[in-house]
mmCIF file with all atom_site columns, C-alpha atoms in Angstrom:
data_model
loop_
_atom_site.group_PDB
_atom_site.id
_atom_site.type_symbol
_atom_site.label_atom_id
_atom_site.label_alt_id
_atom_site.label_comp_id
_atom_site.label_asym_id
_atom_site.label_entity_id
_atom_site.label_seq_id
_atom_site.pdbx_PDB_ins_code
_atom_site.Cartn_x
_atom_site.Cartn_y
_atom_site.Cartn_z
_atom_site.occupancy
_atom_site.B_iso_or_equiv
_atom_site.pdbx_formal_charge
_atom_site.auth_seq_id
_atom_site.auth_comp_id
_atom_site.auth_asym_id
_atom_site.auth_atom_id
_atom_site.pdbx_PDB_model_num
ATOM 1   C CA . MET D 1 1   ? 0.125  -0.065 -0.096  1.00 0.00 ? 1   MET D CA 1
ATOM 2   C CA . GLU D 1 2   ? 1.394  3.396  -1.106  1.00 0.00 ? 2   GLU D CA 1
ATOM 3   C CA . LYS D 1 3   ? 2.074  5.831  1.687   1.00 0.00 ? 3   LYS D CA 1
ATOM 4   C CA . PHE D 1 4   ? 1.235  9.619  1.585   1.00 0.00 ? 4   PHE D CA 1
ATOM 5   C CA . TYR D 1 5   ? 1.856  12.820 3.304   1.00 0.00 ? 5   TYR D CA 1
ATOM 6   C CA . GLU D 1 6   ? -0.713 15.409 3.216   1.00 0.00 ? 6   GLU D CA 1
ATOM 7   C CA . LEU D 1 7   ? 0.433  18.870 2.679   1.00 0.00 ? 7   LEU D CA 1
ATOM 8   C CA . LYS D 1 8   ? -1.468 22.099 3.173   1.00 0.00 ? 8   LYS D CA 1
ATOM 9   C CA . ILE D 1 9   ? -0.152 24.994 1.456   1.00 0.00 ? 9   ILE D CA 1
ATOM 10  C CA . ALA D 1 10  ? -1.240 28.420 0.051   1.00 0.00 ? 10  ALA D CA 1
ATOM 11  C CA . GLY D 1 11  ? -4.916 27.411 1.025   1.00 0.00 ? 11  GLY D CA 1
ATOM 12  C CA . LEU D 1 12  ? -4.710 24.050 -0.947  1.00 0.00 ? 12  LEU D CA 1
ATOM 13  C CA . THR D 1 13  ? -4.369 20.500 0.130   1.00 0.00 ? 13  THR D CA 1
ATOM 14  C CA . ARG D 1 14  ? -2.302 17.757 -1.751  1.00 0.00 ? 14  ARG D CA 1
ATOM 15  C CA . LYS D 1 15  ? -1.358 14.247 -0.995  1.00 0.00 ? 15  LYS D CA 1
ATOM 16  C CA . LEU D 1 16  ? 2.211  13.696 -1.696  1.00 0.00 ? 16  LEU D CA 1
ATOM 17  C CA . PRO D 1 17  ? 3.474  9.922  -2.309  1.00 0.00 ? 17  PRO D CA 1
ATOM 18  C CA . LEU D 1 18  ? 6.306  8.891  0.067   1.00 0.00 ? 18  LEU D CA 1
ATOM 19  C CA . CYS D 1 19  ? 9.599  7.982  -1.839  1.00 0.00 ? 19  CYS D CA 1
ATOM 20  C CA . GLU D 1 20  ? 12.415 5.598  -0.519  1.00 0.00 ? 20  GLU D CA 1
ATOM 21  C CA . VAL D 1 21  ? 15.792 7.676  -0.704  1.00 0.00 ? 21  VAL D CA 1
ATOM 22  C CA . SER D 1 22  ? 17.699 4.914  1.489   1.00 0.00 ? 22  SER D CA 1
ATOM 23  C CA . ASP D 1 23  ? 16.809 2.095  3.723   1.00 0.00 ? 23  ASP D CA 1
ATOM 24  C CA . LYS D 1 24  ? 16.644 4.833  6.502   1.00 0.00 ? 24  LYS D CA 1
ATOM 25  C CA . LEU D 1 25  ? 14.831 7.650  4.794   1.00 0.00 ? 25  LEU D CA 1
ATOM 26  C CA . ASP D 1 26  ? 11.827 8.569  3.004   1.00 0.00 ? 26  ASP D CA 1
ATOM 27  C CA . ILE D 1 27  ? 10.672 11.839 1.509   1.00 0.00 ? 27  ILE D CA 1
ATOM 28  C CA . ALA D 1 28  ? 7.313  13.260 0.354   1.00 0.00 ? 28  ALA D CA 1
ATOM 29  C CA . ALA D 1 29  ? 7.598  13.839 -3.468  1.00 0.00 ? 29  ALA D CA 1
ATOM 30  C CA . PHE D 1 30  ? 6.600  17.404 -4.286  1.00 0.00 ? 30  PHE D CA 1
ATOM 31  C CA . ILE D 1 31  ? 6.158  17.668 -8.077  1.00 0.00 ? 31  ILE D CA 1
ATOM 32  C CA . ILE D 1 32  ? 4.771  20.858 -9.310  1.00 0.00 ? 32  ILE D CA 1
ATOM 33  C CA . PHE D 1 33  ? 4.631  19.918 -12.726 1.00 0.00 ? 33  PHE D CA 1
ATOM 34  C CA . GLY D 1 34  ? 1.110  20.189 -13.875 1.00 0.00 ? 34  GLY D CA 1
ATOM 35  C CA . ASP D 1 35  ? -0.360 21.431 -11.026 1.00 0.00 ? 35  ASP D CA 1
ATOM 36  C CA . VAL D 1 36  ? -1.407 24.826 -12.264 1.00 0.00 ? 36  VAL D CA 1
ATOM 37  C CA . GLU D 1 37  ? -3.505 25.690 -9.308  1.00 0.00 ? 37  GLU D CA 1
ATOM 38  C CA . MET D 1 38  ? -0.921 25.238 -6.877  1.00 0.00 ? 38  MET D CA 1
ATOM 39  C CA . THR D 1 39  ? 1.769  27.001 -8.962  1.00 0.00 ? 39  THR D CA 1
ATOM 40  C CA . ILE D 1 40  ? -0.448 30.210 -9.083  1.00 0.00 ? 40  ILE D CA 1
ATOM 41  C CA . GLU D 1 41  ? -1.509 30.293 -5.624  1.00 0.00 ? 41  GLU D CA 1
ATOM 42  C CA . GLY D 1 42  ? 1.966  29.479 -4.082  1.00 0.00 ? 42  GLY D CA 1
ATOM 43  C CA . CYS D 1 43  ? 3.744  31.952 -6.347  1.00 0.00 ? 43  CYS D CA 1
ATOM 44  C CA . LYS D 1 44  ? 1.256  34.513 -5.291  1.00 0.00 ? 44  LYS D CA 1
ATOM 45  C CA . GLU D 1 45  ? 1.989  33.966 -1.507  1.00 0.00 ? 45  GLU D CA 1
ATOM 46  C CA . LEU D 1 46  ? 5.820  33.596 -2.027  1.00 0.00 ? 46  LEU D CA 1
ATOM 47  C CA . LEU D 1 47  ? 5.742  37.078 -3.998  1.00 0.00 ? 47  LEU D CA 1
ATOM 48  C CA . LYS D 1 48  ? 4.123  38.750 -0.725  1.00 0.00 ? 48  LYS D CA 1
ATOM 49  C CA . LYS D 1 49  ? 7.177  37.370 1.376   1.00 0.00 ? 49  LYS D CA 1
ATOM 50  C CA . VAL D 1 50  ? 10.134 38.139 -0.579  1.00 0.00 ? 50  VAL D CA 1
ATOM 51  C CA . LYS D 1 51  ? 12.521 41.287 -0.712  1.00 0.00 ? 51  LYS D CA 1
ATOM 52  C CA . GLU D 1 52  ? 12.526 43.383 -3.826  1.00 0.00 ? 52  GLU D CA 1
ATOM 53  C CA . PHE D 1 53  ? 14.473 42.172 -6.934  1.00 0.00 ? 53  PHE D CA 1
ATOM 54  C CA . ASP D 1 54  ? 14.914 42.495 -10.610 1.00 0.00 ? 54  ASP D CA 1
ATOM 55  C CA . VAL D 1 55  ? 15.560 39.235 -12.081 1.00 0.00 ? 55  VAL D CA 1
ATOM 56  C CA . ILE D 1 56  ? 14.624 35.633 -10.900 1.00 0.00 ? 56  ILE D CA 1
ATOM 57  C CA . ALA D 1 57  ? 17.033 32.796 -11.207 1.00 0.00 ? 57  ALA D CA 1
ATOM 58  C CA . THR D 1 58  ? 16.082 29.218 -10.730 1.00 0.00 ? 58  THR D CA 1
ATOM 59  C CA . PRO D 1 59  ? 17.839 25.677 -11.467 1.00 0.00 ? 59  PRO D CA 1
ATOM 60  C CA . GLU D 1 60  ? 16.478 23.484 -14.146 1.00 0.00 ? 60  GLU D CA 1
ATOM 61  C CA . ALA D 1 61  ? 13.967 21.641 -14.067 1.00 0.00 ? 61  ALA D CA 1
ATOM 62  C CA . LYS D 1 62  ? 11.127 21.328 -11.436 1.00 0.00 ? 62  LYS D CA 1
ATOM 63  C CA . SER D 1 63  ? 11.133 24.979 -10.431 1.00 0.00 ? 63  SER D CA 1
ATOM 64  C CA . ILE D 1 64  ? 10.867 26.358 -13.710 1.00 0.00 ? 64  ILE D CA 1
ATOM 65  C CA . PRO D 1 65  ? 7.023  26.740 -13.795 1.00 0.00 ? 65  PRO D CA 1
ATOM 66  C CA . LEU D 1 66  ? 7.455  28.586 -10.331 1.00 0.00 ? 66  LEU D CA 1
ATOM 67  C CA . ALA D 1 67  ? 10.188 30.976 -11.910 1.00 0.00 ? 67  ALA D CA 1
ATOM 68  C CA . TYR D 1 68  ? 7.863  31.597 -14.858 1.00 0.00 ? 68  TYR D CA 1
ATOM 69  C CA . GLU D 1 69  ? 4.738  32.211 -12.702 1.00 0.00 ? 69  GLU D CA 1
ATOM 70  C CA . MET D 1 70  ? 6.528  34.618 -10.375 1.00 0.00 ? 70  MET D CA 1
ATOM 71  C CA . SER D 1 71  ? 7.987  36.280 -13.397 1.00 0.00 ? 71  SER D CA 1
ATOM 72  C CA . ARG D 1 72  ? 4.533  36.645 -14.989 1.00 0.00 ? 72  ARG D CA 1
ATOM 73  C CA . GLN D 1 73  ? 3.012  37.869 -11.762 1.00 0.00 ? 73  GLN D CA 1
ATOM 74  C CA . SER D 1 74  ? 5.580  40.387 -10.926 1.00 0.00 ? 74  SER D CA 1
ATOM 75  C CA . GLY D 1 75  ? 6.410  41.432 -14.427 1.00 0.00 ? 75  GLY D CA 1
ATOM 76  C CA . LYS D 1 76  ? 10.160 40.498 -13.935 1.00 0.00 ? 76  LYS D CA 1
ATOM 77  C CA . PRO D 1 77  ? 12.396 38.374 -16.080 1.00 0.00 ? 77  PRO D CA 1
ATOM 78  C CA . TYR D 1 78  ? 13.636 35.119 -15.227 1.00 0.00 ? 78  TYR D CA 1
ATOM 79  C CA . VAL D 1 79  ? 16.704 33.050 -16.104 1.00 0.00 ? 79  VAL D CA 1
ATOM 80  C CA . VAL D 1 80  ? 17.174 29.074 -15.864 1.00 0.00 ? 80  VAL D CA 1
ATOM 81  C CA . ALA D 1 81  ? 20.588 27.582 -14.623 1.00 0.00 ? 81  ALA D CA 1
ATOM 82  C CA . ARG D 1 82  ? 20.827 24.583 -17.188 1.00 0.00 ? 82  ARG D CA 1
ATOM 83  C CA . LYS D 1 83  ? 22.164 21.126 -16.244 1.00 0.00 ? 83  LYS D CA 1
ATOM 84  C CA . GLY D 1 84  ? 24.193 20.903 -19.185 1.00 0.00 ? 84  GLY D CA 1
ATOM 85  C CA . THR D 1 85  ? 25.733 23.243 -21.924 1.00 0.00 ? 85  THR D CA 1
ATOM 86  C CA . LYS D 1 86  ? 23.719 24.021 -25.079 1.00 0.00 ? 86  LYS D CA 1
ATOM 87  C CA . VAL D 1 87  ? 25.296 24.887 -28.499 1.00 0.00 ? 87  VAL D CA 1
ATOM 88  C CA . TYR D 1 88  ? 23.754 28.417 -28.243 1.00 0.00 ? 88  TYR D CA 1
ATOM 89  C CA . MET D 1 89  ? 25.354 29.043 -24.843 1.00 0.00 ? 89  MET D CA 1
ATOM 90  C CA . LYS D 1 90  ? 28.176 31.533 -25.417 1.00 0.00 ? 90  LYS D CA 1
ATOM 91  C CA . ASN D 1 91  ? 31.046 31.669 -22.518 1.00 0.00 ? 91  ASN D CA 1
ATOM 92  C CA . PRO D 1 92  ? 29.354 29.345 -20.072 1.00 0.00 ? 92  PRO D CA 1
ATOM 93  C CA . ILE D 1 93  ? 30.194 29.490 -16.354 1.00 0.00 ? 93  ILE D CA 1
ATOM 94  C CA . SER D 1 94  ? 29.385 26.531 -13.863 1.00 0.00 ? 94  SER D CA 1
ATOM 95  C CA . VAL D 1 95  ? 29.370 25.315 -10.478 1.00 0.00 ? 95  VAL D CA 1
ATOM 96  C CA . ASP D 1 96  ? 28.963 21.710 -9.082  1.00 0.00 ? 96  ASP D CA 1
ATOM 97  C CA . VAL D 1 97  ? 26.154 20.291 -6.916  1.00 0.00 ? 97  VAL D CA 1
ATOM 98  C CA . THR D 1 98  ? 24.801 17.080 -5.542  1.00 0.00 ? 98  THR D CA 1
ATOM 99  C CA . SER D 1 99  ? 21.237 17.129 -4.177  1.00 0.00 ? 99  SER D CA 1
ATOM 100 C CA . ILE D 1 100 ? 19.224 14.882 -2.115  1.00 0.00 ? 100 ILE D CA 1
ATOM 101 C CA . THR D 1 101 ? 16.878 13.936 -5.006  1.00 0.00 ? 101 THR D CA 1
ATOM 102 C CA . THR D 1 102 ? 19.467 13.461 -7.817  1.00 0.00 ? 102 THR D CA 1
ATOM 103 C CA . GLN D 1 103 ? 22.056 11.734 -5.336  1.00 0.00 ? 103 GLN D CA 1
ATOM 104 C CA . HIS D 1 104 ? 24.985 12.306 -7.865  1.00 0.00 ? 104 HIS D CA 1
ATOM 105 C CA . GLU D 1 105 ? 27.147 15.427 -8.795  1.00 0.00 ? 105 GLU D CA 1
ATOM 106 C CA . GLN D 1 106 ? 25.481 17.554 -11.343 1.00 0.00 ? 106 GLN D CA 1
ATOM 107 C CA . HIS D 1 107 ? 26.641 20.880 -12.814 1.00 0.00 ? 107 HIS D CA 1
ATOM 108 C CA . LEU D 1 108 ? 24.635 24.172 -13.276 1.00 0.00 ? 108 LEU D CA 1
ATOM 109 C CA . TYR D 1 109 ? 25.544 26.473 -16.113 1.00 0.00 ? 109 TYR D CA 1
ATOM 110 C CA . PHE D 1 110 ? 24.610 30.124 -17.301 1.00 0.00 ? 110 PHE D CA 1
ATOM 111 C CA . GLY D 1 111 ? 25.682 31.164 -20.631 1.00 0.00 ? 111 GLY D CA 1
ATOM 112 C CA . GLN D 1 112 ? 26.520 34.768 -21.599 1.00 0.00 ? 112 GLN D CA 1
ATOM 113 C CA . ASP D 1 113 ? 23.035 35.882 -22.203 1.00 0.00 ? 113 ASP D CA 1
ATOM 114 C CA . GLU D 1 114 ? 22.109 34.834 -18.611 1.00 0.00 ? 114 GLU D CA 1
ATOM 115 C CA . VAL D 1 115 ? 25.199 36.478 -17.205 1.00 0.00 ? 115 VAL D CA 1
ATOM 116 C CA . ASP D 1 116 ? 24.224 39.737 -18.794 1.00 0.00 ? 116 ASP D CA 1
ATOM 117 C CA . ARG D 1 117 ? 20.790 39.699 -17.519 1.00 0.00 ? 117 ARG D CA 1
ATOM 118 C CA . LEU D 1 118 ? 22.152 39.168 -14.027 1.00 0.00 ? 118 LEU D CA 1
ATOM 119 C CA . LYS D 1 119 ? 25.221 41.434 -13.787 1.00 0.00 ? 119 LYS D CA 1
ATOM 120 C CA . GLY D 1 120 ? 24.538 44.174 -11.350 1.00 0.00 ? 120 GLY D CA 1
ATOM 121 C CA . LYS D 1 121 ? 20.871 43.159 -10.775 1.00 0.00 ? 121 LYS D CA 1
ATOM 122 C CA . ARG D 1 122 ? 19.171 42.160 -7.557  1.00 0.00 ? 122 ARG D CA 1
ATOM 123 C CA . VAL D 1 123 ? 18.150 38.347 -7.955  1.00 0.00 ? 123 VAL D CA 1
ATOM 124 C CA . LEU D 1 124 ? 15.447 36.281 -6.346  1.00 0.00 ? 124 LEU D CA 1
ATOM 125 C CA . ILE D 1 125 ? 16.675 32.708 -6.276  1.00 0.00 ? 125 ILE D CA 1
ATOM 126 C CA . VAL D 1 126 ? 13.507 30.388 -6.659  1.00 0.00 ? 126 VAL D CA 1
ATOM 127 C CA . ASP D 1 127 ? 13.637 26.715 -6.158  1.00 0.00 ? 127 ASP D CA 1
ATOM 128 C CA . ASP D 1 128 ? 10.579 24.065 -5.441  1.00 0.00 ? 128 ASP D CA 1
ATOM 129 C CA . VAL D 1 129 ? 12.091 22.584 -2.424  1.00 0.00 ? 129 VAL D CA 1
ATOM 130 C CA . ILE D 1 130 ? 15.052 23.276 -0.277  1.00 0.00 ? 130 ILE D CA 1
ATOM 131 C CA . SER D 1 131 ? 16.368 20.474 1.581   1.00 0.00 ? 131 SER D CA 1
ATOM 132 C CA . THR D 1 132 ? 20.017 19.947 2.286   1.00 0.00 ? 132 THR D CA 1
ATOM 133 C CA . GLY D 1 133 ? 20.696 23.540 0.701   1.00 0.00 ? 133 GLY D CA 1
ATOM 134 C CA . GLU D 1 134 ? 23.313 21.880 -1.805  1.00 0.00 ? 134 GLU D CA 1
ATOM 135 C CA . SER D 1 135 ? 21.300 23.419 -4.825  1.00 0.00 ? 135 SER D CA 1
ATOM 136 C CA . LEU D 1 136 ? 20.886 26.515 -3.104  1.00 0.00 ? 136 LEU D CA 1
ATOM 137 C CA . THR D 1 137 ? 24.552 27.167 -2.511  1.00 0.00 ? 137 THR D CA 1
ATOM 138 C CA . ALA D 1 138 ? 25.291 26.135 -6.036  1.00 0.00 ? 138 ALA D CA 1
ATOM 139 C CA . MET D 1 139 ? 22.471 28.771 -7.368  1.00 0.00 ? 139 MET D CA 1
ATOM 140 C CA . ARG D 1 140 ? 24.045 31.443 -4.951  1.00 0.00 ? 140 ARG D CA 1
ATOM 141 C CA . GLU D 1 141 ? 27.668 30.747 -6.228  1.00 0.00 ? 141 GLU D CA 1
ATOM 142 C CA . LEU D 1 142 ? 26.519 30.632 -9.775  1.00 0.00 ? 142 LEU D CA 1
ATOM 143 C CA . VAL D 1 143 ? 24.659 34.062 -9.482  1.00 0.00 ? 143 VAL D CA 1
ATOM 144 C CA . GLU D 1 144 ? 27.563 35.662 -7.645  1.00 0.00 ? 144 GLU D CA 1
ATOM 145 C CA . ARG D 1 145 ? 29.793 34.554 -10.425 1.00 0.00 ? 145 ARG D CA 1
ATOM 146 C CA . ALA D 1 146 ? 27.530 35.989 -12.823 1.00 0.00 ? 146 ALA D CA 1
ATOM 147 C CA . GLY D 1 147 ? 27.939 39.275 -11.108 1.00 0.00 ? 147 GLY D CA 1
ATOM 148 C CA . GLY D 1 148 ? 24.204 39.189 -9.659  1.00 0.00 ? 148 GLY D CA 1
ATOM 149 C CA . ILE D 1 149 ? 23.335 40.673 -6.256  1.00 0.00 ? 149 ILE D CA 1
ATOM 150 C CA . ILE D 1 150 ? 21.245 38.022 -4.279  1.00 0.00 ? 150 ILE D CA 1
ATOM 151 C CA . SER D 1 151 ? 18.194 39.665 -2.758  1.00 0.00 ? 151 SER D CA 1
ATOM 152 C CA . ASP D 1 152 ? 16.536 36.732 -1.261  1.00 0.00 ? 152 ASP D CA 1
ATOM 153 C CA . SER D 1 153 ? 16.254 32.703 -1.906  1.00 0.00 ? 153 SER D CA 1
ATOM 154 C CA . CYS D 1 154 ? 12.953 31.156 -1.604  1.00 0.00 ? 154 CYS D CA 1
ATOM 155 C CA . ALA D 1 155 ? 10.839 27.923 -2.191  1.00 0.00 ? 155 ALA D CA 1
ATOM 156 C CA . PHE D 1 156 ? 7.598  26.454 -1.588  1.00 0.00 ? 156 PHE D CA 1
ATOM 157 C CA . LEU D 1 157 ? 8.870  23.947 0.978   1.00 0.00 ? 157 LEU D CA 1
ATOM 158 C CA . ALA D 1 158 ? 12.004 23.763 3.367   1.00 0.00 ? 158 ALA D CA 1
ATOM 159 C CA . GLU D 1 159 ? 12.346 19.940 3.988   1.00 0.00 ? 159 GLU D CA 1
ATOM 160 C CA . GLY D 1 160 ? 13.840 18.585 7.344   1.00 0.00 ? 160 GLY D CA 1
ATOM 161 C CA . ASP D 1 161 ? 16.362 20.958 9.013   1.00 0.00 ? 161 ASP D CA 1
ATOM 162 C CA . ALA D 1 162 ? 15.960 23.626 6.447   1.00 0.00 ? 162 ALA D CA 1
ATOM 163 C CA . ALA D 1 163 ? 12.934 24.722 7.881   1.00 0.00 ? 163 ALA D CA 1
ATOM 164 C CA . ASN D 1 164 ? 15.159 26.033 10.791  1.00 0.00 ? 164 ASN D CA 1
ATOM 165 C CA . ARG D 1 165 ? 17.213 28.156 8.552   1.00 0.00 ? 165 ARG D CA 1
ATOM 166 C CA . ASP D 1 166 ? 16.845 31.881 8.477   1.00 0.00 ? 166 ASP D CA 1
ATOM 167 C CA . ASP D 1 167 ? 18.334 32.780 5.344   1.00 0.00 ? 167 ASP D CA 1
ATOM 168 C CA . ILE D 1 168 ? 15.394 31.521 2.911   1.00 0.00 ? 168 ILE D CA 1
ATOM 169 C CA . VAL D 1 169 ? 11.842 32.352 2.542   1.00 0.00 ? 169 VAL D CA 1
ATOM 170 C CA . PHE D 1 170 ? 9.367  29.327 2.326   1.00 0.00 ? 170 PHE D CA 1
ATOM 171 C CA . LEU D 1 171 ? 5.779  28.460 2.456   1.00 0.00 ? 171 LEU D CA 1
ATOM 172 C CA . GLU D 1 172 ? 5.503  25.575 4.669   1.00 0.00 ? 172 GLU D CA 1
ATOM 173 C CA . PRO D 1 173 ? 7.962  22.933 6.125   1.00 0.00 ? 173 PRO D CA 1
ATOM 174 C CA . LEU D 1 174 ? 8.004  19.480 4.811   1.00 0.00 ? 174 LEU D CA 1
ATOM 175 C CA . PRO D 1 175 ? 9.135  16.740 7.157   1.00 0.00 ? 175 PRO D CA 1
ATOM 176 C CA . LEU D 1 176 ? 11.628 13.865 6.611   1.00 0.00 ? 176 LEU D CA 1
ATOM 177 C CA . PHE D 1 177 ? 10.358 10.175 7.234   1.00 0.00 ? 177 PHE D CA 1
ATOM 178 C CA . PHE D 1 178 ? 12.981 8.354  9.098   1.00 0.00 ? 178 PHE D CA 1
ATOM 179 C CA . LYS D 1 179 ? 12.473 4.488  9.306   1.00 0.00 ? 179 LYS D CA 1
#
């Protein structure tokens, strides 16, 4: 029988399936893809909580709908840190990251176009879930390498100990499920 965690966020309720990360840990899978109602309402709530910004930056891929919707609602542009270089990316810069959900080293890249959009601008970093903080640390480093000035870092959910951090803005805590 599949187990779920009931999440209440931005006035909405969702049942998140529990997924095994290891023999000692399960996490509740928060997948925003396709949940337009949650995306719109959650972004509306996050925008009320964050500091002033000029540009939104987000890592590929699950948080792209959030960056798009926050961009749409705020009228501010967004950029995406890609997980691989593309032929159209000129002079790419990169950082390395290992997150709890990917469980292996990845790289995040900005091309010259993204660097130009971020340089000297106040940047809001957006993610779906902040857990270990590894992805957030990598995004902060990448934004700073691009010459951006970090105004705030936010996510819909702060998982586990991340809910105790005072350097992020989030809507709800998300527990870890230890076995």
